[in-house]
C-alpha cells in the first residue's frame, strides 16, 4: 500500500495511520487524523486561515419592536430606533444601515443634527449617544450617562450645538453636542413653576424653542403644566395650568400660537397674548350624546400643526377615537381645513412625523408627506394629493407578513432566473400607490463590482413562499407562491387539521429548490410535500395526489455494539425492499378509534384548476393517519431532477417517489433499510405509543427559549445525545431520546454503493439520527421513453458508515478535491407550444466523480458531517481518510460543504454560537469564531450557509441578518455599502422682510454659547452625568481594510470635518449678526434725522 501523499498547505501528521473504524479514527477535537489509502491522491489545498473573517454584512426587513423615529429634511434620511437598542438608517433603495447599542437598551428618542451627518440617540438606560454618520458603518463618537435622573424628552434646535434634555424629575439640562459635556445651566422644575404650586408637575414631555425667539423655551409637563422659559432672563414668561394631561405640543410657524394634544382626546389651541385659557378646544372624534355630554375619547398621543402657503394648515394626529367604538383599528387623522380624513392602520401606531420642505421652524412648513411607524410596518402617506395615497415602499418591510418558518439561501444562481421570476411576480403587484417618487431619497449607493445573482427563499406560517432577489446586498421581492391553493379550505370544526391542533395547517417546514431545472419542493407541517414545476404559460391542470403510509409502531431500545466505530460491514444478502408496496403497520397496535386511519391531514383539490404562469403544482404527497395517530413530521427531503426522484424521511422510515411516473418506489422503516448490515444490537421493548408534539413551529417570537445544553455522557446513550428537540424542523438536527431512529438527511448523487463497484451509479445517501450512513444504489433508465415507462429499481443497502451524533450533511469531492455537483435536468417548459422541428427532450447534466482521464476509476471523496463529528471517506473502498471531532460540549446545528475562493470548505454552525470552517479533505480548522450565543429556536431553524462564504439567519421575527465569513468580502464591504451622508448645501433661510425683521423680535441676537458655556453657566455637577468617549466604531474597524488605526483615523477626520463645519456656521452667524447690528444702527440714525421733518419736506 503506497504512502498517502499530502500536499495540504504544509500540513504533516505525526499520528500513526489507523484503519477505518478503529479507535485511532476518533481523534480529539481539533486534531485531524489520516489513514493510508489504496491509491496515491494528490490534493492541493489552497485555503488558509487568512482567507476567513466573520462580519455582519446587511440586515433586511422591518425593525423589530420599533420605538422611535427621526428624519433629516436636508439629507432626506430616516432613522428608526428599536426596543433592543438597534437603529436602522434608511435612504434611497440600497442605502440601509443597521447600528446596535452595546447596552441593548431601548431607544427612546432620535435627533438628527440636520445636514451635519450625525445622530443623537437617547436610550432607556439614560444614556445619550452621538453617532457619526459620515462613515459607511456609523460609530459612536461620544456618550453621556445620566446617573441621578431619567431622560424623558430631548430637543435639538436646528443649527444649534446645544441639546435640551428633559427628565422624569421635571428638570431640563443642556448638553454641548460637540464635547458631549453637560452645561451648568439647568432649568429646575421648582423654578419653572410657581412657588405656590403644591404638586409636582410631572416628567418633561415636551421641549421646543419658540419660532419667534430662540431665547424662549417651551416646556411641557405631563400633568398639564406648560411653561415658556426665558433663557436669558432665567425666568418664566408665562405658565399654563391645564387640567388634562399633555402628550404633545406643536407650534404654528409664526410663533404666536401652539396646539396641545391631551389624554381626554382633545386638542387645545393657545395664543401667547392670552394664556389664561385656550382660545379653542376641540374633540375631533368626540360626538355630543343625547344627554348633551361629550362621549369619552382615547388620548391623542401626538399632534403636528403644519402650515402651507397655498392651502389651509394641516393638523395631523394619532389616537383620539371614542372608547365606544370597540374593535376599530388604530387611526391617523389628517385635518385639512374643514376636511377630516381618518386613515385606518393594520397595526398600532408607534410614532409619526410630517416631512416638510424647510428645516427652519419659523418658515411656512409646506408638509408633503407623513411617515407613519407602526408596530409591524412603515407607511408613508402622500399629502400632496387629496385622497392621501401611500407611497410604494421600496424596502423589504413585509418579510414577516406571515411569520417566517424556514429559509434557504442560493448564491451564484443561473443569471436568467431572477429576471424571469421578477417578470412573473410583477403581474401580481398591488396598485393604487402614489405616483410620486419615494421621499426618503438620501445617501448614495452604487452597484459594486463584486456582485452575482443571489436568491433568498422564505417559507411562512400561512403556507406562502417568497422568492427574494438578494444580489448586491439588497433585497427585493421577486415572486410569491401560495401553497394553500393546492388544498381545499378546511371547513370550520371539521377536520383532520383541527384535530392536529394546528393553527397553521399549511405552514412551510422546509424547501428544496434546483435553480437549474427550476423544480421546487415544499414540505409542510401537516406531513405533506408539494412538487412544483415552473412554466411561463398558464395551464389547466389536475394535481396528482399520492398517499404514503409511513408509520412504524414497534419501538426498540438501541445499544451500540462494543466498538461504536466498527460496525458490521457484511454485505447484505438478498433482502430487498418491495418497490411498490407501502409498508403496513404491525397488527398488534390496533385501537378503538378506527375513524382516523389511512386518511391524510389535508384534502387536495381533485378537480381541474386554472393555474397562472410561474410555479405550478404537479404532485402532492401526504403521509396518512394510522390507527388514530397523526403522521409524524417529515425530517428530511431531497429531490433530483436528473433522476426524476424525490426522497423523504421521518422518525419512522424512508420513502422514495418517482415524480415522473407518479409512483411510490420505496416505503420502509429505518430498521428494515439495514437488512443484515445493522450496526446496532436492538432489544425489543413493549409497544408504546409516542405521539409527537405538533405545536410550536410558527412561534418564532423572541421568547428566548433557552436550549438545554446538558447532555448525557453514558456509553449507552452517547450516540443518541439528542436533547435539542427536533419537534418539527429539519434544521434542528437532534431527536428526543424516546423517539425512533429518524432519517435526518438525504442526498442523491453518482456514487459507489459497494466496495467492489468499479463505476459510479445513481445512489441515495441516507443519514440517521443515530449517526448511521447508508448508501442505497438505484437503477434508472437513461433513455427518455424508457424512463417514463420502465420502473426505477432500488437495490439493497450497500455501504454502512458511522459517525458520532445525528447526521447533518453529505458532500462529494473528486480525487482532486473539487466539489461534485448533483446531476440535474436542464429546465424545459412543459406548457410551451409544441415545435414539430424541435421536440422537447430531457437534457441531463451529469458531473462525473472523475476529475481527469488519469484518475478514472479512482472513485471520489465523501464528506460526512454529523452534529459532533466530520469524516472524509474514500469511495468505493470506504476507507476513512480524515476525522475531526467538531465539538464536545455542544452540537452542530447546520453544516454545509461550500465553494469559496475557487476551493471548497466545510462550514459549521454550532448551538453554542460558534461558526467554524474546516479545510477539505483534511478537515483542518481554518476559522472558529464565537459569533453569538444561541438563545432561541428561531436562529436554529433559519440559519443557512451559501456559496461564496455567506450565510443568513432570522435575527428577529421580522428581520434577516446576512453575514460573511470571507475575508475578501469583508474587505470589499465598504465599497458595497451605501453612503449615508452626502455633502449638501444647507438651504438658506427665507428673507423675513423689513417689517418682520424690524418688529419680529430679536431671535437672531440670541447667543447660546454666552448663556450655556462654562464661562457663564459654570460646570455641571460631576455626579449628575458621566462622559464616555466613543469606541469609534468597533464594527467599522473590523471591516476596514487598513485595520483599526484606519477606522479610528477616519472617525477623527469625520469629527474634525463636522467641527470645522460648525465653526464655519458660527463664523457666518457672527457676520450676519454684525451686519444686522450695522443695519439697525443706520436705521436708527435715519429715524433721528427724519423724525422732525414734515411729510411735505421729503
PDB file of C-alpha atoms in Angstrom, residues 554-720:
ATOM      1  CA  UNK A 554     -42.961  -1.240  17.431  1.00  0.00           C
ATOM      2  CA  UNK A 555     -40.167   0.543  19.272  1.00  0.00           C
ATOM      3  CA  UNK A 556     -36.651  -0.571  20.003  1.00  0.00           C
ATOM      4  CA  UNK A 557     -34.036   0.067  22.608  1.00  0.00           C
ATOM      5  CA  UNK A 558     -30.747   0.674  20.906  1.00  0.00           C
ATOM      6  CA  UNK A 559     -27.411  -0.245  22.422  1.00  0.00           C
ATOM      7  CA  UNK A 560     -24.233   0.399  20.473  1.00  0.00           C
ATOM      8  CA  UNK A 561     -22.002  -2.534  19.829  1.00  0.00           C
ATOM      9  CA  UNK A 562     -18.756  -2.702  21.804  1.00  0.00           C
ATOM     10  CA  UNK A 563     -16.871  -0.679  19.275  1.00  0.00           C
ATOM     11  CA  UNK A 564     -19.092   2.124  18.042  1.00  0.00           C
ATOM     12  CA  UNK A 565     -16.884   2.983  15.092  1.00  0.00           C
ATOM     13  CA  UNK A 566     -16.532  -0.570  13.870  1.00  0.00           C
ATOM     14  CA  UNK A 567     -19.984  -1.727  12.757  1.00  0.00           C
ATOM     15  CA  UNK A 568     -20.724  -4.936  10.963  1.00  0.00           C
ATOM     16  CA  UNK A 569     -19.768  -4.419   7.334  1.00  0.00           C
ATOM     17  CA  UNK A 570     -21.023  -7.720   5.972  1.00  0.00           C
ATOM     18  CA  UNK A 571     -22.646  -7.314   2.600  1.00  0.00           C
ATOM     19  CA  UNK A 572     -26.428  -7.577   2.902  1.00  0.00           C
ATOM     20  CA  UNK A 573     -27.942 -10.697   1.476  1.00  0.00           C
ATOM     21  CA  UNK A 574     -30.985 -10.967  -0.721  1.00  0.00           C
ATOM     22  CA  UNK A 575     -33.004  -8.526   1.365  1.00  0.00           C
ATOM     23  CA  UNK A 576     -34.636  -6.082  -0.992  1.00  0.00           C
ATOM     24  CA  UNK A 577     -37.336  -3.526  -0.326  1.00  0.00           C
ATOM     25  CA  UNK A 578     -40.559  -4.016  -2.211  1.00  0.00           C
ATOM     26  CA  UNK A 579     -40.537  -1.234  -4.804  1.00  0.00           C
ATOM     27  CA  UNK A 580     -44.271  -0.572  -4.968  1.00  0.00           C
ATOM     28  CA  UNK A 581     -45.573  -1.899  -1.698  1.00  0.00           C
ATOM     29  CA  UNK A 582     -46.444   0.500   1.086  1.00  0.00           C
ATOM     30  CA  UNK A 583     -45.164  -0.671   4.451  1.00  0.00           C
ATOM     31  CA  UNK A 584     -48.121  -1.735   6.577  1.00  0.00           C
ATOM     32  CA  UNK A 585     -48.479  -1.094  10.295  1.00  0.00           C
ATOM     33  CA  UNK A 586     -47.865  -4.036  12.570  1.00  0.00           C
ATOM     34  CA  UNK A 587     -51.086  -5.791  13.545  1.00  0.00           C
ATOM     35  CA  UNK A 588     -50.695  -5.704  17.328  1.00  0.00           C
ATOM     36  CA  UNK A 589     -51.283  -1.971  17.628  1.00  0.00           C
ATOM     37  CA  UNK A 590     -54.971  -1.658  16.935  1.00  0.00           C
ATOM     38  CA  UNK A 591     -57.125   0.958  18.619  1.00  0.00           C
ATOM     39  CA  UNK A 592     -60.809   1.551  19.138  1.00  0.00           C
ATOM     40  CA  UNK A 593     -60.563   4.785  17.120  1.00  0.00           C
ATOM     41  CA  UNK A 594     -60.916   3.349  13.648  1.00  0.00           C
ATOM     42  CA  UNK A 595     -62.091   6.637  12.106  1.00  0.00           C
ATOM     43  CA  UNK A 596     -58.667   8.219  11.793  1.00  0.00           C
ATOM     44  CA  UNK A 597     -56.989   5.598   9.732  1.00  0.00           C
ATOM     45  CA  UNK A 598     -55.447   5.832   6.265  1.00  0.00           C
ATOM     46  CA  UNK A 599     -56.531   9.422   5.708  1.00  0.00           C
ATOM     47  CA  UNK A 600     -54.291  12.458   5.125  1.00  0.00           C
ATOM     48  CA  UNK A 601     -54.397  15.671   7.158  1.00  0.00           C
ATOM     49  CA  UNK A 602     -55.464  17.856   4.205  1.00  0.00           C
ATOM     50  CA  UNK A 603     -57.696  17.404   1.181  1.00  0.00           C
ATOM     51  CA  UNK A 604     -56.125  18.092  -2.209  1.00  0.00           C
ATOM     52  CA  UNK A 605     -58.296  19.771  -4.852  1.00  0.00           C
ATOM     53  CA  UNK A 606     -59.469  16.903  -7.053  1.00  0.00           C
ATOM     54  CA  UNK A 607     -60.716  19.000  -9.961  1.00  0.00           C
ATOM     55  CA  UNK A 608     -59.032  20.624 -12.927  1.00  0.00           C
ATOM     56  CA  UNK A 609     -57.828  24.078 -11.904  1.00  0.00           C
ATOM     57  CA  UNK A 610     -56.526  27.018 -13.905  1.00  0.00           C
ATOM     58  CA  UNK A 611     -53.023  27.928 -12.772  1.00  0.00           C
ATOM     59  CA  UNK A 612     -51.245  31.188 -13.713  1.00  0.00           C
ATOM     60  CA  UNK A 613     -47.679  31.379 -15.065  1.00  0.00           C
ATOM     61  CA  UNK A 614     -44.991  30.671 -12.500  1.00  0.00           C
ATOM     62  CA  UNK A 615     -44.693  27.696 -10.205  1.00  0.00           C
ATOM     63  CA  UNK A 616     -47.456  25.173 -10.848  1.00  0.00           C
ATOM     64  CA  UNK A 617     -48.195  22.244  -8.524  1.00  0.00           C
ATOM     65  CA  UNK A 618     -47.742  18.879 -10.188  1.00  0.00           C
ATOM     66  CA  UNK A 619     -47.715  16.376  -7.351  1.00  0.00           C
ATOM     67  CA  UNK A 620     -48.787  16.278  -3.693  1.00  0.00           C
ATOM     68  CA  UNK A 621     -47.532  13.568  -1.353  1.00  0.00           C
ATOM     69  CA  UNK A 622     -49.222  13.166   2.037  1.00  0.00           C
ATOM     70  CA  UNK A 623     -48.492  10.904   4.959  1.00  0.00           C
ATOM     71  CA  UNK A 624     -51.532   9.140   6.382  1.00  0.00           C
ATOM     72  CA  UNK A 625     -53.021   8.793   9.833  1.00  0.00           C
ATOM     73  CA  UNK A 626     -52.558   5.294  11.256  1.00  0.00           C
ATOM     74  CA  UNK A 627     -54.873   3.890  13.938  1.00  0.00           C
ATOM     75  CA  UNK A 628     -55.871   7.299  15.242  1.00  0.00           C
ATOM     76  CA  UNK A 629     -52.296   8.592  15.307  1.00  0.00           C
ATOM     77  CA  UNK A 630     -51.376  11.601  13.158  1.00  0.00           C
ATOM     78  CA  UNK A 631     -48.431  11.191  10.789  1.00  0.00           C
ATOM     79  CA  UNK A 632     -45.013  12.145  12.120  1.00  0.00           C
ATOM     80  CA  UNK A 633     -43.284  15.275  10.841  1.00  0.00           C
ATOM     81  CA  UNK A 634     -41.101  14.958   7.764  1.00  0.00           C
ATOM     82  CA  UNK A 635     -37.499  15.482   8.881  1.00  0.00           C
ATOM     83  CA  UNK A 636     -35.532  15.288   5.628  1.00  0.00           C
ATOM     84  CA  UNK A 637     -36.009  15.751   1.899  1.00  0.00           C
ATOM     85  CA  UNK A 638     -34.022  15.643  -1.318  1.00  0.00           C
ATOM     86  CA  UNK A 639     -35.099  15.922  -4.928  1.00  0.00           C
ATOM     87  CA  UNK A 640     -33.108  15.246  -8.069  1.00  0.00           C
ATOM     88  CA  UNK A 641     -34.353  16.473 -11.441  1.00  0.00           C
ATOM     89  CA  UNK A 642     -31.952  14.302 -13.482  1.00  0.00           C
ATOM     90  CA  UNK A 643     -33.217  11.126 -11.813  1.00  0.00           C
ATOM     91  CA  UNK A 644     -36.820  12.329 -11.549  1.00  0.00           C
ATOM     92  CA  UNK A 645     -36.869  11.122  -7.942  1.00  0.00           C
ATOM     93  CA  UNK A 646     -37.888  12.554  -4.612  1.00  0.00           C
ATOM     94  CA  UNK A 647     -36.872  11.057  -1.240  1.00  0.00           C
ATOM     95  CA  UNK A 648     -38.099  11.975   2.212  1.00  0.00           C
ATOM     96  CA  UNK A 649     -37.973  10.531   5.685  1.00  0.00           C
ATOM     97  CA  UNK A 650     -39.166  10.980   9.240  1.00  0.00           C
ATOM     98  CA  UNK A 651     -38.678   9.227  12.561  1.00  0.00           C
ATOM     99  CA  UNK A 652     -40.439   6.130  11.195  1.00  0.00           C
ATOM    100  CA  UNK A 653     -38.611   5.494   7.953  1.00  0.00           C
ATOM    101  CA  UNK A 654     -37.839   6.416   4.370  1.00  0.00           C
ATOM    102  CA  UNK A 655     -39.919   6.821   1.220  1.00  0.00           C
ATOM    103  CA  UNK A 656     -38.762   7.334  -2.373  1.00  0.00           C
ATOM    104  CA  UNK A 657     -41.163   8.621  -5.042  1.00  0.00           C
ATOM    105  CA  UNK A 658     -40.779   8.677  -8.818  1.00  0.00           C
ATOM    106  CA  UNK A 659     -42.358  12.030  -9.640  1.00  0.00           C
ATOM    107  CA  UNK A 660     -42.165  11.451 -13.406  1.00  0.00           C
ATOM    108  CA  UNK A 661     -44.226   8.267 -13.250  1.00  0.00           C
ATOM    109  CA  UNK A 662     -46.089   9.407 -10.085  1.00  0.00           C
ATOM    110  CA  UNK A 663     -45.375   6.162  -8.227  1.00  0.00           C
ATOM    111  CA  UNK A 664     -44.075   5.212  -4.791  1.00  0.00           C
ATOM    112  CA  UNK A 665     -40.839   3.244  -5.221  1.00  0.00           C
ATOM    113  CA  UNK A 666     -39.926   2.622  -1.604  1.00  0.00           C
ATOM    114  CA  UNK A 667     -41.675   2.944   1.743  1.00  0.00           C
ATOM    115  CA  UNK A 668     -39.747   1.279   4.523  1.00  0.00           C
ATOM    116  CA  UNK A 669     -38.922   1.605   8.209  1.00  0.00           C
ATOM    117  CA  UNK A 670     -35.410   2.696   9.092  1.00  0.00           C
ATOM    118  CA  UNK A 671     -34.683  -0.646  10.723  1.00  0.00           C
ATOM    119  CA  UNK A 672     -35.700  -2.570   7.600  1.00  0.00           C
ATOM    120  CA  UNK A 673     -33.317  -0.464   5.500  1.00  0.00           C
ATOM    121  CA  UNK A 674     -30.295  -2.012   7.221  1.00  0.00           C
ATOM    122  CA  UNK A 675     -31.014  -5.617   6.356  1.00  0.00           C
ATOM    123  CA  UNK A 676     -28.136  -7.711   7.665  1.00  0.00           C
ATOM    124  CA  UNK A 677     -25.849  -4.680   7.941  1.00  0.00           C
ATOM    125  CA  UNK A 678     -27.451  -3.275  11.124  1.00  0.00           C
ATOM    126  CA  UNK A 679     -24.575  -1.846  13.209  1.00  0.00           C
ATOM    127  CA  UNK A 680     -26.613  -1.900  16.437  1.00  0.00           C
ATOM    128  CA  UNK A 681     -27.910  -4.605  18.753  1.00  0.00           C
ATOM    129  CA  UNK A 682     -31.607  -3.971  19.270  1.00  0.00           C
ATOM    130  CA  UNK A 683     -33.622  -5.092  22.268  1.00  0.00           C
ATOM    131  CA  UNK A 684     -37.353  -5.092  21.674  1.00  0.00           C
ATOM    132  CA  UNK A 685     -39.488  -3.189  24.101  1.00  0.00           C
ATOM    133  CA  UNK A 686     -43.170  -3.435  24.793  1.00  0.00           C
ATOM    134  CA  UNK A 687     -45.069  -1.386  22.216  1.00  0.00           C
ATOM    135  CA  UNK A 688     -45.575   2.148  23.458  1.00  0.00           C
ATOM    136  CA  UNK A 689     -47.058   4.986  21.526  1.00  0.00           C
ATOM    137  CA  UNK A 690     -45.044   8.166  21.355  1.00  0.00           C
ATOM    138  CA  UNK A 691     -47.204  10.847  19.895  1.00  0.00           C
ATOM    139  CA  UNK A 692     -45.056  13.672  18.656  1.00  0.00           C
ATOM    140  CA  UNK A 693     -45.843  17.189  19.717  1.00  0.00           C
ATOM    141  CA  UNK A 694     -47.300  19.206  16.905  1.00  0.00           C
ATOM    142  CA  UNK A 695     -47.127  22.646  18.415  1.00  0.00           C
ATOM    143  CA  UNK A 696     -44.636  25.410  18.160  1.00  0.00           C
ATOM    144  CA  UNK A 697     -43.326  25.698  14.612  1.00  0.00           C
ATOM    145  CA  UNK A 698     -44.735  29.101  13.921  1.00  0.00           C
ATOM    146  CA  UNK A 699     -43.899  30.537  17.312  1.00  0.00           C
ATOM    147  CA  UNK A 700     -40.770  32.215  16.018  1.00  0.00           C
ATOM    148  CA  UNK A 701     -41.027  35.024  18.537  1.00  0.00           C
ATOM    149  CA  UNK A 702     -38.239  36.453  20.625  1.00  0.00           C
ATOM    150  CA  UNK A 703     -39.236  34.494  23.723  1.00  0.00           C
ATOM    151  CA  UNK A 704     -35.583  33.479  24.052  1.00  0.00           C
ATOM    152  CA  UNK A 705     -36.334  29.808  24.514  1.00  0.00           C
ATOM    153  CA  UNK A 706     -33.198  28.556  26.166  1.00  0.00           C
ATOM    154  CA  UNK A 707     -31.632  25.369  24.895  1.00  0.00           C
ATOM    155  CA  UNK A 708     -30.828  22.520  27.209  1.00  0.00           C
ATOM    156  CA  UNK A 709     -27.111  22.066  26.718  1.00  0.00           C
ATOM    157  CA  UNK A 710     -26.759  19.294  29.300  1.00  0.00           C
ATOM    158  CA  UNK A 711     -26.004  16.045  27.527  1.00  0.00           C
ATOM    159  CA  UNK A 712     -25.819  12.532  28.861  1.00  0.00           C
ATOM    160  CA  UNK A 713     -22.364  11.024  28.550  1.00  0.00           C
ATOM    161  CA  UNK A 714     -23.088   7.370  29.236  1.00  0.00           C
ATOM    162  CA  UNK A 715     -21.795   4.894  26.624  1.00  0.00           C
ATOM    163  CA  UNK A 716     -25.291   3.562  26.072  1.00  0.00           C
ATOM    164  CA  UNK A 717     -26.708   6.897  25.085  1.00  0.00           C
ATOM    165  CA  UNK A 718     -23.665   8.610  23.566  1.00  0.00           C
ATOM    166  CA  UNK A 719     -24.865   8.011  20.049  1.00  0.00           C
ATOM    167  CA  UNK A 720     -28.245   9.408  20.959  1.00  0.00           C
TER     168      UNK A 720
END
